[in-house]
Coordinates of N, CA and C in Angstrom, one line a residue:
M1 N 87.9 71.3 33.7 CA 88.4 72.6 34.2 C 88.7 72.5 35.7
Q2 N 89.8 73.0 36.1 CA 90.2 73.0 37.5 C 89.9 74.3 38.1
P3 N 89.4 74.4 39.4 CA 89.2 75.7 40.0 C 90.6 76.4 40.1
R4 N 90.5 77.7 40.1 CA 91.7 78.5 40.2 C 92.2 78.6 41.7
M5 N 91.3 78.4 42.6 CA 91.6 78.4 44.0 C 90.5 77.7 44.8
Q6 N 90.7 77.4 46.0 CA 89.7 76.9 46.9 C 88.7 78.1 47.1
N7 N 87.4 77.7 47.3 CA 86.4 78.7 47.5 C 86.7 79.6 48.7
P8 N 86.6 80.9 48.5 CA 86.9 81.9 49.6 C 86.0 81.6 50.8
A9 N 84.8 81.1 50.6 CA 83.9 80.9 51.8 C 84.4 79.7 52.6
M10 N 85.3 78.9 52.0 CA 85.9 77.8 52.8 C 87.3 78.2 53.4
I11 N 88.0 79.1 52.7 CA 89.2 79.7 53.2 C 89.0 80.5 54.4
L12 N 87.9 81.3 54.4 CA 87.5 82.2 55.5 C 86.2 81.6 56.1
P13 N 86.3 80.6 57.0 CA 85.1 79.9 57.4 C 84.0 80.7 58.0
D14 N 84.3 81.9 58.6 CA 83.3 82.7 59.1 C 82.4 83.2 57.9
A15 N 82.9 83.3 56.7 CA 82.1 83.7 55.6 C 81.1 82.6 55.3
M16 N 81.5 81.3 55.3 CA 80.5 80.3 55.0 C 79.4 80.2 56.1
T17 N 79.9 80.5 57.4 CA 78.9 80.5 58.5 C 77.9 81.6 58.2
G18 N 78.4 82.8 57.8 CA 77.5 83.9 57.5 C 76.5 83.6 56.4
I19 N 77.0 82.9 55.4 CA 76.1 82.6 54.2 C 75.1 81.5 54.7
Q20 N 75.5 80.6 55.5 CA 74.6 79.6 56.0 C 73.5 80.2 56.8
H21 N 73.9 81.2 57.6 CA 72.9 81.9 58.4 C 71.9 82.7 57.6
L22 N 72.4 83.3 56.5 CA 71.5 84.0 55.6 C 70.5 83.1 54.9
L23 N 71.0 81.9 54.5 CA 70.1 80.9 53.9 C 69.1 80.4 54.8
K24 N 69.5 80.2 56.1 CA 68.6 79.7 57.1 C 67.5 80.7 57.4
A25 N 67.9 82.0 57.5 CA 66.9 83.1 57.7 C 66.0 83.1 56.5
T26 N 66.5 83.0 55.3 CA 65.7 83.1 54.1 C 64.6 82.0 54.1
N27 N 65.1 80.8 54.5 CA 64.1 79.7 54.5 C 63.1 79.8 55.6
S28 N 63.3 80.7 56.5 CA 62.3 80.9 57.6 C 61.3 82.0 57.3
G29 N 61.4 82.6 56.1 CA 60.7 83.8 55.8 C 59.3 83.6 55.3
G30 N 58.8 82.4 55.2 CA 57.4 82.1 54.8 C 57.2 82.0 53.3
V31 N 58.3 82.0 52.5 CA 58.2 81.8 51.1 C 58.3 80.3 50.8
P32 N 57.5 79.7 49.9 CA 57.6 78.3 49.6 C 59.0 78.0 49.2
K33 N 59.5 76.8 49.6 CA 60.8 76.4 49.3 C 61.0 76.3 47.8
R34 N 60.0 75.8 47.1 CA 60.0 75.7 45.6 C 60.3 77.1 45.0
T35 N 59.6 78.1 45.5 CA 59.8 79.5 45.0 C 61.2 79.9 45.2
L36 N 61.8 79.7 46.4 CA 63.1 80.1 46.7 C 64.1 79.4 45.8
E37 N 63.9 78.1 45.5 CA 64.8 77.4 44.6 C 64.7 77.8 43.2
L38 N 63.5 78.2 42.7 CA 63.3 78.8 41.4 C 64.1 80.1 41.3
I39 N 64.1 80.9 42.4 CA 64.9 82.1 42.4 C 66.3 81.8 42.3
G40 N 66.8 80.9 43.1 CA 68.2 80.5 43.1 C 68.6 80.0 41.7
L41 N 67.8 79.2 41.1 CA 68.1 78.7 39.7 C 68.2 79.9 38.7
R42 N 67.2 80.7 38.8 CA 67.1 81.8 37.8 C 68.3 82.8 37.9
V43 N 68.6 83.2 39.1 CA 69.8 84.0 39.4 C 71.0 83.4 38.9
S44 N 71.2 82.1 39.2 CA 72.4 81.4 38.7 C 72.4 81.2 37.2
Q45 N 71.3 81.0 36.6 CA 71.2 81.0 35.1 C 71.8 82.3 34.6
L46 N 71.3 83.4 35.1 CA 71.7 84.8 34.6 C 73.1 85.0 34.8
N47 N 73.7 84.5 35.9 CA 75.1 84.7 36.2 C 76.0 83.6 35.7
G48 N 75.5 82.6 35.1 CA 76.3 81.5 34.5 C 77.1 80.8 35.6
C49 N 76.4 80.5 36.7 CA 77.1 79.8 37.8 C 76.7 78.3 37.8
A50 N 77.5 77.4 37.2 CA 77.1 76.0 37.1 C 77.0 75.3 38.4
P51 N 77.9 75.5 39.4 CA 77.7 74.8 40.6 C 76.4 75.2 41.4
C52 N 76.1 76.4 41.3 CA 74.8 76.8 42.0 C 73.6 76.3 41.2
L53 N 73.7 76.2 39.9 CA 72.6 75.6 39.1 C 72.4 74.1 39.5
V54 N 73.5 73.4 39.6 CA 73.4 72.0 40.0 C 72.8 71.9 41.4
G55 N 73.3 72.6 42.3 CA 72.9 72.6 43.7 C 71.4 72.9 43.8
H56 N 71.0 74.0 43.2 CA 69.6 74.4 43.3 C 68.6 73.5 42.5
L57 N 69.1 72.9 41.4 CA 68.3 71.9 40.7 C 68.0 70.8 41.7
R58 N 69.0 70.3 42.4 CA 68.8 69.2 43.3 C 67.8 69.6 44.4
E59 N 68.0 70.8 45.0 CA 67.2 71.3 46.0 C 65.7 71.5 45.5
A60 N 65.6 72.0 44.3 CA 64.3 72.2 43.7 C 63.5 70.8 43.6
R61 N 64.3 69.8 43.1 CA 63.7 68.5 42.9 C 63.3 67.9 44.3
N62 N 64.2 68.1 45.3 CA 63.8 67.6 46.6 C 62.6 68.3 47.2
A63 N 62.4 69.5 46.8 CA 61.2 70.3 47.2 C 59.9 70.0 46.4
G64 N 60.1 69.0 45.4 CA 58.9 68.6 44.6 C 58.7 69.3 43.3
E65 N 59.8 70.0 42.9 CA 59.6 70.7 41.6 C 59.6 69.8 40.4
T66 N 58.8 70.1 39.4 CA 58.6 69.3 38.3 C 59.7 69.6 37.2
D67 N 59.9 68.6 36.4 CA 60.9 68.8 35.2 C 60.3 69.8 34.3
E68 N 59.0 69.8 34.1 CA 58.4 70.8 33.2 C 58.7 72.2 33.6
R69 N 58.6 72.5 34.8 CA 58.9 73.9 35.3 C 60.4 74.1 35.3
L70 N 61.2 73.2 35.6 CA 62.6 73.4 35.7 C 63.2 73.6 34.3
V71 N 62.7 72.9 33.3 CA 63.2 73.0 31.9 C 62.7 74.4 31.3
T72 N 61.6 74.9 31.7 CA 61.1 76.1 31.1 C 61.4 77.4 32.0
L73 N 62.2 77.2 33.0 CA 62.4 78.3 33.9 C 63.1 79.5 33.2
A74 N 64.0 79.2 32.3 CA 64.7 80.3 31.5 C 63.7 81.1 30.7
T75 N 62.6 80.5 30.4 CA 61.5 81.2 29.5 C 60.2 81.3 30.3
W76 N 60.4 81.6 31.6 CA 59.2 81.6 32.5 C 58.1 82.6 32.0
R77 N 58.5 83.6 31.3 CA 57.5 84.6 30.9 C 56.5 84.0 29.8
E78 N 57.1 83.0 29.0 CA 56.3 82.4 28.0 C 55.6 81.1 28.5
A79 N 56.1 80.5 29.5 CA 55.7 79.2 30.0 C 54.4 79.4 30.9
P80 N 53.4 78.5 30.7 CA 52.2 78.6 31.5 C 52.3 78.0 32.9
F81 N 53.4 77.5 33.3 CA 53.5 76.7 34.5 C 53.8 77.4 35.8
F82 N 53.9 78.7 35.8 CA 54.2 79.4 37.0 C 53.1 80.3 37.5
T83 N 53.0 80.4 38.8 CA 51.9 81.2 39.4 C 52.3 82.7 39.3
D84 N 51.3 83.5 39.6 CA 51.5 85.0 39.5 C 52.6 85.4 40.6
A85 N 52.5 84.8 41.8 CA 53.5 85.1 42.8 C 54.9 84.7 42.4
E86 N 55.0 83.5 41.8 CA 56.3 83.0 41.3 C 56.8 84.0 40.2
R87 N 56.0 84.4 39.3 CA 56.4 85.2 38.2 C 56.9 86.6 38.8
V88 N 56.3 87.1 39.7 CA 56.7 88.4 40.2 C 58.1 88.2 41.0
A89 N 58.2 87.1 41.7 CA 59.5 86.8 42.4 C 60.6 86.6 41.4
L90 N 60.3 86.0 40.3 CA 61.3 85.8 39.2 C 61.7 87.1 38.5
E91 N 60.7 87.9 38.3 CA 60.9 89.2 37.7 C 61.8 90.1 38.7
L92 N 61.5 90.1 40.0 CA 62.3 90.8 40.9 C 63.7 90.3 40.9
A93 N 63.9 88.9 40.9 CA 65.2 88.3 40.9 C 66.0 88.8 39.7
E94 N 65.4 88.9 38.5 CA 66.1 89.3 37.3 C 66.4 90.8 37.5
A95 N 65.5 91.6 38.0 CA 65.8 93.1 38.1 C 66.9 93.3 39.1
V96 N 66.9 92.7 40.2 CA 68.0 92.9 41.2 C 69.3 92.3 40.7
T97 N 69.3 91.2 40.0 CA 70.5 90.6 39.5 C 71.1 91.5 38.4
R98 N 70.3 92.2 37.7 CA 70.8 93.0 36.6 C 70.6 94.5 36.9
L99 N 70.9 94.9 38.1 CA 70.8 96.3 38.5 C 71.4 97.3 37.5
A100 N 72.5 97.0 37.0 CA 73.3 97.9 36.1 C 72.8 97.9 34.7
D101 N 71.9 97.0 34.3 CA 71.4 96.9 33.0 C 70.3 97.9 32.6
R102 N 69.8 98.6 33.6 CA 68.7 99.6 33.3 C 69.2 101.0 33.4
S103 N 68.9 101.8 32.5 CA 69.3 103.2 32.5 C 68.3 104.0 33.4
D104 N 67.1 103.5 33.6 CA 66.2 104.2 34.5 C 66.2 103.6 35.8
E105 N 65.0 103.3 36.4 CA 65.0 102.7 37.7 C 65.2 101.2 37.7
A106 N 66.1 100.7 38.4 CA 66.5 99.3 38.4 C 65.3 98.4 38.8
V107 N 64.6 98.8 39.9 CA 63.4 98.1 40.3 C 62.3 99.1 40.3
P108 N 61.5 99.1 39.2 CA 60.5 100.1 39.0 C 59.4 100.0 40.1
D109 N 58.7 101.1 40.3 CA 57.6 101.1 41.3 C 56.5 100.1 40.9
E110 N 56.3 99.9 39.6 CA 55.2 99.0 39.2 C 55.6 97.6 39.6
L111 N 56.8 97.2 39.5 CA 57.3 95.9 39.9 C 57.1 95.7 41.4
W112 N 57.6 96.8 42.1 CA 57.5 96.7 43.6 C 56.1 96.6 44.1
A113 N 55.2 97.3 43.4 CA 53.7 97.2 43.8 C 53.2 95.8 43.6
E114 N 53.6 95.1 42.5 CA 53.2 93.7 42.2 C 53.8 92.8 43.3
V115 N 55.1 93.0 43.7 CA 55.7 92.2 44.7 C 54.9 92.3 46.0
T116 N 54.5 93.5 46.4 CA 53.7 93.7 47.6 C 52.3 93.2 47.6
E117 N 51.8 92.9 46.4 CA 50.5 92.3 46.2 C 50.5 90.8 46.6
H118 N 51.7 90.2 46.4 CA 51.8 88.8 46.6 C 52.6 88.4 47.9
Y119 N 53.4 89.3 48.4 CA 54.2 88.9 49.6 C 54.2 90.0 50.6
D120 N 54.2 89.6 51.9 CA 54.3 90.6 53.0 C 55.8 90.9 53.2
E121 N 56.1 91.8 54.2 CA 57.4 92.3 54.3 C 58.4 91.2 54.7
Q122 N 58.0 90.2 55.5 CA 58.8 89.1 55.9 C 59.2 88.3 54.7
Q123 N 58.2 88.0 53.9 CA 58.4 87.2 52.7 C 59.3 88.0 51.7
I124 N 59.0 89.3 51.5 CA 59.9 90.1 50.6 C 61.3 90.1 51.1
S125 N 61.5 90.1 52.4 CA 62.8 90.1 53.0 C 63.5 88.8 52.6
A126 N 62.8 87.7 52.7 CA 63.3 86.3 52.3 C 63.7 86.3 50.9
V127 N 62.8 86.8 50.0 CA 63.1 86.8 48.6 C 64.3 87.7 48.3
L128 N 64.4 88.8 48.8 CA 65.6 89.7 48.6 C 66.9 89.1 49.1
L129 N 66.8 88.5 50.3 CA 68.0 87.8 50.8 C 68.4 86.6 50.0
M130 N 67.5 85.9 49.4 CA 67.8 84.8 48.5 C 68.5 85.3 47.3
I131 N 67.9 86.4 46.7 CA 68.5 86.9 45.5 C 69.9 87.4 45.8
G132 N 70.1 88.2 46.9 CA 71.4 88.7 47.2 C 72.4 87.6 47.6
T133 N 72.0 86.6 48.3 CA 72.9 85.5 48.7 C 73.4 84.7 47.5
L134 N 72.4 84.5 46.6 CA 72.8 83.8 45.4 C 73.7 84.6 44.5
N135 N 73.5 85.9 44.4 CA 74.4 86.7 43.6 C 75.8 86.7 44.2
L136 N 75.8 86.7 45.5 CA 77.1 86.7 46.2 C 77.8 85.4 45.9
F137 N 77.1 84.2 46.0 CA 77.7 82.9 45.8 C 78.2 82.8 44.3
N138 N 77.3 83.3 43.4 CA 77.6 83.3 42.0 C 78.9 84.1 41.7
R139 N 79.0 85.2 42.3 CA 80.2 86.1 42.1 C 81.4 85.6 42.7
I140 N 81.3 84.6 43.6 CA 82.5 83.9 44.1 C 82.8 82.8 43.2
N141 N 81.9 82.0 42.9 CA 82.1 80.7 42.2 C 82.6 80.9 40.7
V142 N 82.0 81.9 40.0 CA 82.4 82.1 38.6 C 83.8 82.4 38.5
P143 N 84.4 83.5 39.2 CA 85.8 83.8 38.9 C 86.8 82.8 39.4
I144 N 86.4 82.0 40.4 CA 87.4 80.9 40.8 C 87.2 79.6 40.0
R145 N 86.2 79.6 39.2 CA 85.9 78.4 38.4 C 85.5 77.2 39.3
E146 N 84.7 77.5 40.2 CA 84.2 76.4 41.1 C 83.6 75.3 40.2
R147 N 83.9 74.0 40.5 CA 83.4 72.9 39.7 C 81.9 72.6 40.1
A148 N 81.1 72.3 39.1 CA 79.7 72.0 39.3 C 79.6 70.5 39.8
D149 N 80.6 69.7 39.4 CA 80.5 68.3 39.9 C 81.1 68.0 41.2
R150 N 81.9 68.9 41.7 CA 82.6 68.7 43.0 C 82.8 70.1 43.7
P151 N 81.7 70.8 44.0 CA 81.9 72.1 44.7 C 82.6 71.9 46.0
S152 N 83.5 72.8 46.4 CA 84.2 72.6 47.6 C 83.3 72.9 48.8
W153 N 82.2 73.5 48.6 CA 81.3 73.8 49.7 C 80.1 72.8 49.8
G154 N 80.1 71.8 48.9 CA 79.0 70.9 48.9 C 79.1 69.7 49.8

């Protein structure tokens, strides 16, 4: 499959610079790199973004992630391999990625309370920025059919 066009973040270089700054800020927020990569993978799974899945798989492995956890990420609720903090981050990632799927409150107060039990405001900011940045990238890559084996931004 060929991309429909070059990645907009490469056509408008200031966009890529902005995305890189967001990711740099996210990585300085005090959340373990492995957790951030799990978030990136889960959001990309939900959105069907192959290039981001490949990229975050590589980054997760570089951060020391295990195959066991990577293989079971799509079923994290049933898998015993994730910490409570990771679970709440993954649940928040799913809620924010699927905002329109809920007829009631998209991010319920109960979920938010759990998030604040595990993360401080700086860390929550990093988690939310990671979720948002990945959703942005997914929503660019999927419609243009960015290639997983040769992403233009890689």
